[in-house]
Coordinates of C-alpha atoms and ligand atoms in Angstrom, one line a residue:
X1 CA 18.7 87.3 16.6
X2 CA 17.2 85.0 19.2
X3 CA 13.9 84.7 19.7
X4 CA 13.1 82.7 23.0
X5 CA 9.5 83.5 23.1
X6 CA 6.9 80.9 21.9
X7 CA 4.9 81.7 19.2
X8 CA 1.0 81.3 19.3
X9 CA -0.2 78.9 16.1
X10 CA -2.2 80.6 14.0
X11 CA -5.8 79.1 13.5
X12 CA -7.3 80.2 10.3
X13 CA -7.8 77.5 7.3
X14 CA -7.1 74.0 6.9
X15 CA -8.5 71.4 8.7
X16 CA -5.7 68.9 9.4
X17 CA -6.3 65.3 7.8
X18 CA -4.6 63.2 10.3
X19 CA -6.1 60.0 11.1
X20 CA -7.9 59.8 13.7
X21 CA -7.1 63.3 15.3
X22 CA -8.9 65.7 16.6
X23 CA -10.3 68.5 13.7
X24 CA -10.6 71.0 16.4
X25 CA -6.6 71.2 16.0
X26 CA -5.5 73.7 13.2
X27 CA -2.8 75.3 11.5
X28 CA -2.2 77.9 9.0
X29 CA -2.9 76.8 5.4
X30 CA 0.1 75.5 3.3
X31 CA 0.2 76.2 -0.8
X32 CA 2.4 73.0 -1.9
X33 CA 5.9 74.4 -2.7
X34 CA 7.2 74.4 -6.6
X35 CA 10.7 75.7 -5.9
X36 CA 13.2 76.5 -3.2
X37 CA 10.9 75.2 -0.5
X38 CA 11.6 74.9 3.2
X39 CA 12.4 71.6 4.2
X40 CA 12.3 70.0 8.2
X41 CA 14.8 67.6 9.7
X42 CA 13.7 66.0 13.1
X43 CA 15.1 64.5 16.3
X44 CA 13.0 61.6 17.1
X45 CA 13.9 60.7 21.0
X46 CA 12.0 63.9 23.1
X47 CA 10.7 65.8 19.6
X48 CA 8.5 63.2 18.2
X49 CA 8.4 59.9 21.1
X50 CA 9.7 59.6 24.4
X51 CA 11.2 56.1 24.2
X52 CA 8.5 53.6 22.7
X53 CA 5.7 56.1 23.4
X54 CA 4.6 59.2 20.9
X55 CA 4.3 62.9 21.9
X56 CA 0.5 62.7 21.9
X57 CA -0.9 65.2 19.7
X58 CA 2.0 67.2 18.6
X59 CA 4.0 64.6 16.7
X60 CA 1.5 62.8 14.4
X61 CA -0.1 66.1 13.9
X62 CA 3.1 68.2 12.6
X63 CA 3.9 65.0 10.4
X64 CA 0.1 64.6 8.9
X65 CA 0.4 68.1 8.1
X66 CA 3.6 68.4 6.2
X67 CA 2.6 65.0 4.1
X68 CA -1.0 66.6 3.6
X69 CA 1.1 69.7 2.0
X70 CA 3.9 68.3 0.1
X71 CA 6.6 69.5 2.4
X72 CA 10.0 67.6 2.7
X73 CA 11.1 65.9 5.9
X74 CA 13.1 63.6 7.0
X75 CA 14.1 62.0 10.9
X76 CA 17.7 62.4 11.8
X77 CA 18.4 60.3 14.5
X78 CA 21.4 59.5 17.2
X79 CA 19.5 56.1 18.1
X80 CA 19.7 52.7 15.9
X81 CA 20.2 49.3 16.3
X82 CA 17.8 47.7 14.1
X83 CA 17.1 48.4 10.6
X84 CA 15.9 51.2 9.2
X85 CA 12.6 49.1 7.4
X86 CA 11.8 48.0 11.2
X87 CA 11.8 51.5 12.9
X88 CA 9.8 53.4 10.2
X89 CA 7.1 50.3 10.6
X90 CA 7.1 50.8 14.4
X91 CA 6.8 54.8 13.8
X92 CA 4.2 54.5 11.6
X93 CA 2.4 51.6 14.2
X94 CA 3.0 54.2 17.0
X95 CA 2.3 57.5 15.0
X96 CA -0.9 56.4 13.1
X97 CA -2.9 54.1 14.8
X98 CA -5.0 53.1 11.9
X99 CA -2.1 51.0 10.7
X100 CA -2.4 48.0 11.1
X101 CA 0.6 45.0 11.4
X102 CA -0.7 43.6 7.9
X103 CA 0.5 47.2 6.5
X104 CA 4.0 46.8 7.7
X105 CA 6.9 46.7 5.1
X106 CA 4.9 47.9 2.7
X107 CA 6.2 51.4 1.3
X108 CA 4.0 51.8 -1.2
X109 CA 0.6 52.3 0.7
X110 CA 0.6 56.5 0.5
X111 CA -1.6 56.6 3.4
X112 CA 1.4 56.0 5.7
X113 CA 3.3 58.8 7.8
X114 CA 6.7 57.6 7.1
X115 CA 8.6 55.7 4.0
X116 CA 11.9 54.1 4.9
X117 CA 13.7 56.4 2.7
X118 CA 12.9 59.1 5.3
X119 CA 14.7 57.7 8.2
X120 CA 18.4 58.5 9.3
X121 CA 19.8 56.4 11.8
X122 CA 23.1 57.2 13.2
X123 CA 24.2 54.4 11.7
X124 CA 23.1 54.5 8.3
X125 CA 25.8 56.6 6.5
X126 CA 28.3 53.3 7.5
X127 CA 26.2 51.9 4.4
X128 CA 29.4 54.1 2.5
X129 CA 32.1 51.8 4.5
X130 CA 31.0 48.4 2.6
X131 CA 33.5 48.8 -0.1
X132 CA 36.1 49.7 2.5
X133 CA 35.9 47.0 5.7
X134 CA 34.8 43.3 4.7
X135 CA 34.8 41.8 8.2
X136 CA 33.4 44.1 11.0
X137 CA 33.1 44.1 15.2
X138 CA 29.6 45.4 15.5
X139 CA 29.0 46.8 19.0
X140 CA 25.6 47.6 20.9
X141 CA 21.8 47.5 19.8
X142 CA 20.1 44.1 20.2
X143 CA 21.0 40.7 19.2
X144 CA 20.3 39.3 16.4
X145 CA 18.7 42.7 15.2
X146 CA 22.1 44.7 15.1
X147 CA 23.9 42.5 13.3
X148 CA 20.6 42.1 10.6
X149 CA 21.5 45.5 10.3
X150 CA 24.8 45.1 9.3
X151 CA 24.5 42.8 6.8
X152 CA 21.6 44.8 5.4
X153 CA 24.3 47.3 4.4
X154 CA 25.8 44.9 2.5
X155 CA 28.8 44.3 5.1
X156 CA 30.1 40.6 4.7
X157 CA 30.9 39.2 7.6
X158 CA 29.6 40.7 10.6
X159 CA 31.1 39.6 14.2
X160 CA 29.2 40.5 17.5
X161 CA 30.8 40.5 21.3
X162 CA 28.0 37.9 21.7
X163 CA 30.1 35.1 19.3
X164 CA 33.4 36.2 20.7
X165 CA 31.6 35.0 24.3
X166 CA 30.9 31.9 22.9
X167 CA 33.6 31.0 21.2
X168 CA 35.8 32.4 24.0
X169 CA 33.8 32.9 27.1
X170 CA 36.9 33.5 29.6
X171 CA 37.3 36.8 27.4
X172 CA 34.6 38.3 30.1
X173 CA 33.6 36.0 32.4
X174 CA 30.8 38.3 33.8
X175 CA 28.9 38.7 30.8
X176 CA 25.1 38.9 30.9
X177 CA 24.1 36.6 27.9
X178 CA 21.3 34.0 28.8
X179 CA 22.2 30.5 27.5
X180 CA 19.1 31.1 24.9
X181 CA 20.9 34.4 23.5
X182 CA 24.2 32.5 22.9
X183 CA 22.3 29.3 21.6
X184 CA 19.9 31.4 19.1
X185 CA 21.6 34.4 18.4
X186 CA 25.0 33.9 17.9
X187 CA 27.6 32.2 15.6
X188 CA 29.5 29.3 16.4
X189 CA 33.1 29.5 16.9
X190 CA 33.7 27.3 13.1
X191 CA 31.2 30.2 11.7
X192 CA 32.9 33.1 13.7
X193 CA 36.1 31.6 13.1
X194 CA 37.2 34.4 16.3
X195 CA 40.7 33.1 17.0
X196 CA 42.0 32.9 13.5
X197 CA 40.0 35.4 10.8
X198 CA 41.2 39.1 11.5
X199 CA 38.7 42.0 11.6
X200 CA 39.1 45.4 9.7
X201 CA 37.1 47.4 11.9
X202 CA 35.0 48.3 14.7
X203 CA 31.5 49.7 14.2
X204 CA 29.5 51.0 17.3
X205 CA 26.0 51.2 15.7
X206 CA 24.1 52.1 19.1
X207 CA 24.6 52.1 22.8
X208 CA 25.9 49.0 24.9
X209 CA 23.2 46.5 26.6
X210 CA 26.3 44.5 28.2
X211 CA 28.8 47.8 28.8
X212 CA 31.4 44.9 30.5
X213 CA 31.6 43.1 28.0
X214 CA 31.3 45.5 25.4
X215 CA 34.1 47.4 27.2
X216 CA 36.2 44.5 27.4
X217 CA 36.4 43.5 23.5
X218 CA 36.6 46.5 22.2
X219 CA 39.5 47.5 24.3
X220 CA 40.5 43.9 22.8
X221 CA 40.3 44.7 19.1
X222 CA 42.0 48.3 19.2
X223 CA 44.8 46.6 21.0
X224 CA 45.3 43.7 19.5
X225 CA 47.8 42.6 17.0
X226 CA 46.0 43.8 13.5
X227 CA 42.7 42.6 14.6
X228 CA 43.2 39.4 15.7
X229 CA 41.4 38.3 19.1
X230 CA 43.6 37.0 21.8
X231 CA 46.5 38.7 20.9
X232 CA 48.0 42.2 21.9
X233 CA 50.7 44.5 20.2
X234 CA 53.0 46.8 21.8
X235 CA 51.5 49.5 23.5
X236 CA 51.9 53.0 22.9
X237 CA 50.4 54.0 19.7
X238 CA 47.1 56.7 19.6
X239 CA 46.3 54.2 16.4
X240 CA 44.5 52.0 17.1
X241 CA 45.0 48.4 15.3
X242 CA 41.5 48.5 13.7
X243 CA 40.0 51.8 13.4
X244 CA 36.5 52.5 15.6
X245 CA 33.8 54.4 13.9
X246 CA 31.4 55.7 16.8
X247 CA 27.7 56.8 15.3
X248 CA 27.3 58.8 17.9
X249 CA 28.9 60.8 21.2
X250 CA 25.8 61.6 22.9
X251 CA 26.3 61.7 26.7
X252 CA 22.8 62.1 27.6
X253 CA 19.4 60.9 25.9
X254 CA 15.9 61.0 26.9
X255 CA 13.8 58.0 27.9
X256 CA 10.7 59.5 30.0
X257 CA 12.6 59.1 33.3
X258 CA 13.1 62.7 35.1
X259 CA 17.0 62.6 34.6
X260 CA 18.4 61.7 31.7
X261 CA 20.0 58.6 31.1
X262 CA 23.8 58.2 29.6
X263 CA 24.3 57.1 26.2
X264 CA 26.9 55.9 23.5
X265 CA 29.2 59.1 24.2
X266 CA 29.1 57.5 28.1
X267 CA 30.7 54.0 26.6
X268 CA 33.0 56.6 24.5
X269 CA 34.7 58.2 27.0
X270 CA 34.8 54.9 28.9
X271 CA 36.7 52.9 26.3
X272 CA 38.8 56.1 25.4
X273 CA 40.4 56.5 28.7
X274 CA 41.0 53.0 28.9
X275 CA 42.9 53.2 26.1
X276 CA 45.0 55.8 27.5
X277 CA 45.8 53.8 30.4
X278 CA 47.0 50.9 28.1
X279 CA 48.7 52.8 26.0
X280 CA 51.4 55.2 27.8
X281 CA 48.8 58.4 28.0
X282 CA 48.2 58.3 24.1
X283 CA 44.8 59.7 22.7
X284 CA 42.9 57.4 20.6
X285 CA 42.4 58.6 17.2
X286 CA 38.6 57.3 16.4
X287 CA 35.6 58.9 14.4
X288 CA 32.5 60.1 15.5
X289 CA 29.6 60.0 13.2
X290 CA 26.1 61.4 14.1
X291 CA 24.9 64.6 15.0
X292 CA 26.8 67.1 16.1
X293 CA 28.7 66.2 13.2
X294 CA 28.4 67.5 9.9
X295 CA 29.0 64.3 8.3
X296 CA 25.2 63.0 9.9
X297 CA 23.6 66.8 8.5
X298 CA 25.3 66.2 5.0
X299 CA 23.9 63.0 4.5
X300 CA 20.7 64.0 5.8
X301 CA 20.5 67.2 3.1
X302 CA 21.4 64.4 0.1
X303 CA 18.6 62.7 1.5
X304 CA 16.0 65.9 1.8
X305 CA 16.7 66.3 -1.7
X306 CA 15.9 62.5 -2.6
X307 CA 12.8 62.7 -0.3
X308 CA 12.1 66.2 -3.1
X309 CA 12.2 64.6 -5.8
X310 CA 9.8 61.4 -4.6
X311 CA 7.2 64.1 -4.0
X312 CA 7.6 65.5 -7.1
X313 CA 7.7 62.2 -8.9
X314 CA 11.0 62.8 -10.2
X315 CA 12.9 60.0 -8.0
X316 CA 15.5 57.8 -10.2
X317 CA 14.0 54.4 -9.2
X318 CA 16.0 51.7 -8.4
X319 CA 19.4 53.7 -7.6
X320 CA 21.0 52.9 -4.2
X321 CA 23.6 55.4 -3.8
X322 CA 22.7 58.2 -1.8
X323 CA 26.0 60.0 -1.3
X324 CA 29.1 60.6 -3.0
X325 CA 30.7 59.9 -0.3
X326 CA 30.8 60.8 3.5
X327 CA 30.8 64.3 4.5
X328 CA 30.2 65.5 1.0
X329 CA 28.2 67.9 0.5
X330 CA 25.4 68.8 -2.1
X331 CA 26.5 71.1 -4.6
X332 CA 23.0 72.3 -5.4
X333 CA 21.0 74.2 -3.1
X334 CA 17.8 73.2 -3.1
X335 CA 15.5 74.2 -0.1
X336 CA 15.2 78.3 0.7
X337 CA 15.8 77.2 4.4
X338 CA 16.5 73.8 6.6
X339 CA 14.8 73.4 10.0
X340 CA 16.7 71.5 12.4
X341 CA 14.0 70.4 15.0
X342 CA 15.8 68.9 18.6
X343 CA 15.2 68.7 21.8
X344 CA 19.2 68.4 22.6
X345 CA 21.2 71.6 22.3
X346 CA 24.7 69.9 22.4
X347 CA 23.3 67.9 19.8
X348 CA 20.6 68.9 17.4
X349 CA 21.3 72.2 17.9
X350 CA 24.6 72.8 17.7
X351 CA 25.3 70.6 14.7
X352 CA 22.2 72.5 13.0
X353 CA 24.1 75.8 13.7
X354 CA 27.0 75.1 12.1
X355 CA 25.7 73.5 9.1
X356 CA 24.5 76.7 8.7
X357 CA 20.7 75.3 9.4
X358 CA 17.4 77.3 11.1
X359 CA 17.5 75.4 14.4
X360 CA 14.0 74.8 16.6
X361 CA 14.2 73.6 20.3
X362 CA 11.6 71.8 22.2
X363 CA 10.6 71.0 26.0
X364 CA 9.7 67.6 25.4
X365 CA 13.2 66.5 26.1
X366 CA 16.8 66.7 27.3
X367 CA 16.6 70.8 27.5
X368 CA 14.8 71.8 30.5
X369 CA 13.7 75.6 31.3
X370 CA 17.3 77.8 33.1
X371 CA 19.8 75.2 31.2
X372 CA 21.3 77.9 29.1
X373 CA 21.5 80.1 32.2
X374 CA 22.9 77.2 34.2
X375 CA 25.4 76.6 30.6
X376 CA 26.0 80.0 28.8
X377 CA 27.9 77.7 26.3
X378 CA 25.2 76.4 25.2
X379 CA 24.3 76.0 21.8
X380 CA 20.7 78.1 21.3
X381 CA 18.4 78.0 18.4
X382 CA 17.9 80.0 15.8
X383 CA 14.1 80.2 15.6
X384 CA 13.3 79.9 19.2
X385 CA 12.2 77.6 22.2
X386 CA 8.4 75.9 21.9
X387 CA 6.6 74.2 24.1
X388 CA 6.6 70.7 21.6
X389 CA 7.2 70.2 18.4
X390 CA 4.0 71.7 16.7
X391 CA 4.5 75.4 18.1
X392 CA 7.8 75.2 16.6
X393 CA 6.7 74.0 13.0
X394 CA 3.8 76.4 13.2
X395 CA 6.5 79.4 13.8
X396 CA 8.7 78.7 11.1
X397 CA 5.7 78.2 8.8
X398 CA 4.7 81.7 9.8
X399 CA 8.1 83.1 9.7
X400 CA 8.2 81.8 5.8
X401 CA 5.2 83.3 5.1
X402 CA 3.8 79.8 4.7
X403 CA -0.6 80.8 5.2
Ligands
MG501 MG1 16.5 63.8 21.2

């Protein structure tokens, strides 16, 4: 059953702990969880920030207060393009205040909001394609920072439009690199080796900041003759040359402005019905990672239950693997119930849903009051609508008996 109304926080017991906030603001006391606990996954863009800026009180608050009581979470997020060490240090810089930029990079200090371990870029389950493609087409993020990324997975060689511009520059000859960005942040055409080393696949770890010339090579690669730039095979296939791996299809994303602004589902569409047009009416076969897709909630459950056993101690230290594998889920249940929090019904909540999640919408975001009458199709939550991210939390709390 839906329930649409917001609930009212309770205010008996615990005064909250978070730096620096205000100990006027309250929520119902938490007893730390032995077994079969709830556990929260949340959106970052319009639940917790709203582009570089945080959702002042609610976000550090919610956060504070789930550390403070030993209850699982972790961020699932559709945005990347840098690694996952560099976005927890700027969350916790953004979230907490007190840190300072000596205290970045350092996991260990418990006083902080967020360990890496608890973030989920879109792009972090490709860690499980190093074994499978050596030389990879990154596409969108920021240079050098995306391809940093990359390599940080453990990928070998990593190629970025930016070296194929300077090793080729009629391939686009509108591009908006500065001479600086192709001096400092790109390989040389020896290093690059662009017109003679195949790639095995193309990776789109976040949105396009060049969409022309991102267009352009991408288009390039899936066409070419098995990956090699400057060439082109016979049209007509829905196979690609070179599989593409999206991380995510979001249309729309939030960035503070009234309307909200296309994303990497925008460049999607683009690129696939240019590849129709090249290639007799044919469909291109691709995969989409990211939420709505199960793959993105799978990996973030094994990760819930890693995040479980570091608060209970019981982490297995120095092993890497996460996942068996993508989409593979855990066989062991551990968490009573899963909150999916999002501000994006065609995104958080829907993917929540059909993992078989409790879902929690907020207004801090893409959904606006009269969507779901506007779209009946919809996807709504399970839990209900809040005003922000702290009314939700406090209702499922309350709804798990959690005083
Ligand atoms: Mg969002």
């Amino acid at each position: 059953m839906l329930l649409l109304r917001p609930l009212t926080r309770r205010t008996v017991g615990v005064k909250l702990s978070a730096r620096g906030l205000s100990s006027s603001l309250r929520l119902s006391q938490v007893q730390p969880q032995q077994q079969q606990p709830i556990a929260f996954v949340f959106d970052i863009d319009g639940v917790l920030m709203q582009t570089k800026n945080p959702i002042l009180p609610h976000a550090p608050m919610v956060l504070s207060h789930l550390k403070d009581h030993n209850i699982p979470f972790v961020l699932l997020t559709n945005g990347g393009g840098q690694t996952e060490q560099a976005r927890v240090d700027f969350l916790n810089s953004a979230l907490s205040p007190s840190v300072s930029e000596a205290d970045v990079g350092d996991d260990s200090d418990s006083t902080k909001l967020l360990h890496t371990s608890q973030l989920i870029q879109s792009h972090t389950p490709m860690k499980n394609l190093v074994d499978k493609y050596k030389r990879v087409l990154v596409i969108g993020g920021l240079d050098p920072q995306a391809r940093d990324v990359a390599l940080s997975y453990g990928f070998k060689e990593v190629i970025r439009p930016i070296d194929i511009v300077r090793a080729t520059p009629n391939v686009w000859p509108y591009t908006r690199y500065t001479q600086h960005e192709l001096t400092h942040h790109s390989l040389s055409a020896t290093e690059s080796k662009i017109e003679t080393e195949p790639i095995d696949a193309v990776l789109v770890f976040n949105d396009p900041r060049d969409m022309g010339t991102d267009l352009q090579v991408t288009i390039d690669a899936l066409c070419s003759d098995k990956g090699l730039f400057g060439t082109r095979r016979n049209s007509g296939a829905s196979s690609p040359s070179v599989p593409i791996i999206w991380s995510n299809m979001d249309l729309l994303w939030s960035t503070g402005y009234p309307i909200p602004r296309f994303g990497q589902g925008a460049f999607r569409i683009s690129t696939r019905e240019l590849y129709k047009r090249l290639n007799d009416g044919k469909e291109l076969e691709d995969t989409v990672l990211g939420k709505p897709w199960p793959v993105s909630y799978a990996f973030a459950e094994w990760v819930l239950g890693k995040e479980w056993r570091r608060i209970n101690g019981s982490a297995q230290k120095g092993s890497k693997g996460i996942v068996p594998g993508l989409g593979v889920r855990p066989k062991e249940q551990l968490f009573k119930k899963v909150y999916m929090v999002g501000d994006n019904p065609e995104s958080d909540i829907l993917g929540g849903n059909d993992y078989g999640w409790e879902t929690i919408l907020v207004r801090t975001g893409v959904y606006k009051d009269g969507d779901f009458e506007r779209n009946p199709k919809l996807a709504r939550p399970t839990l209900g609508v809040f005003d922000n991210v702290w009314e939700g939390v406090s209702a499922a709390l309350k709804a798990n008996n959690i005083k």
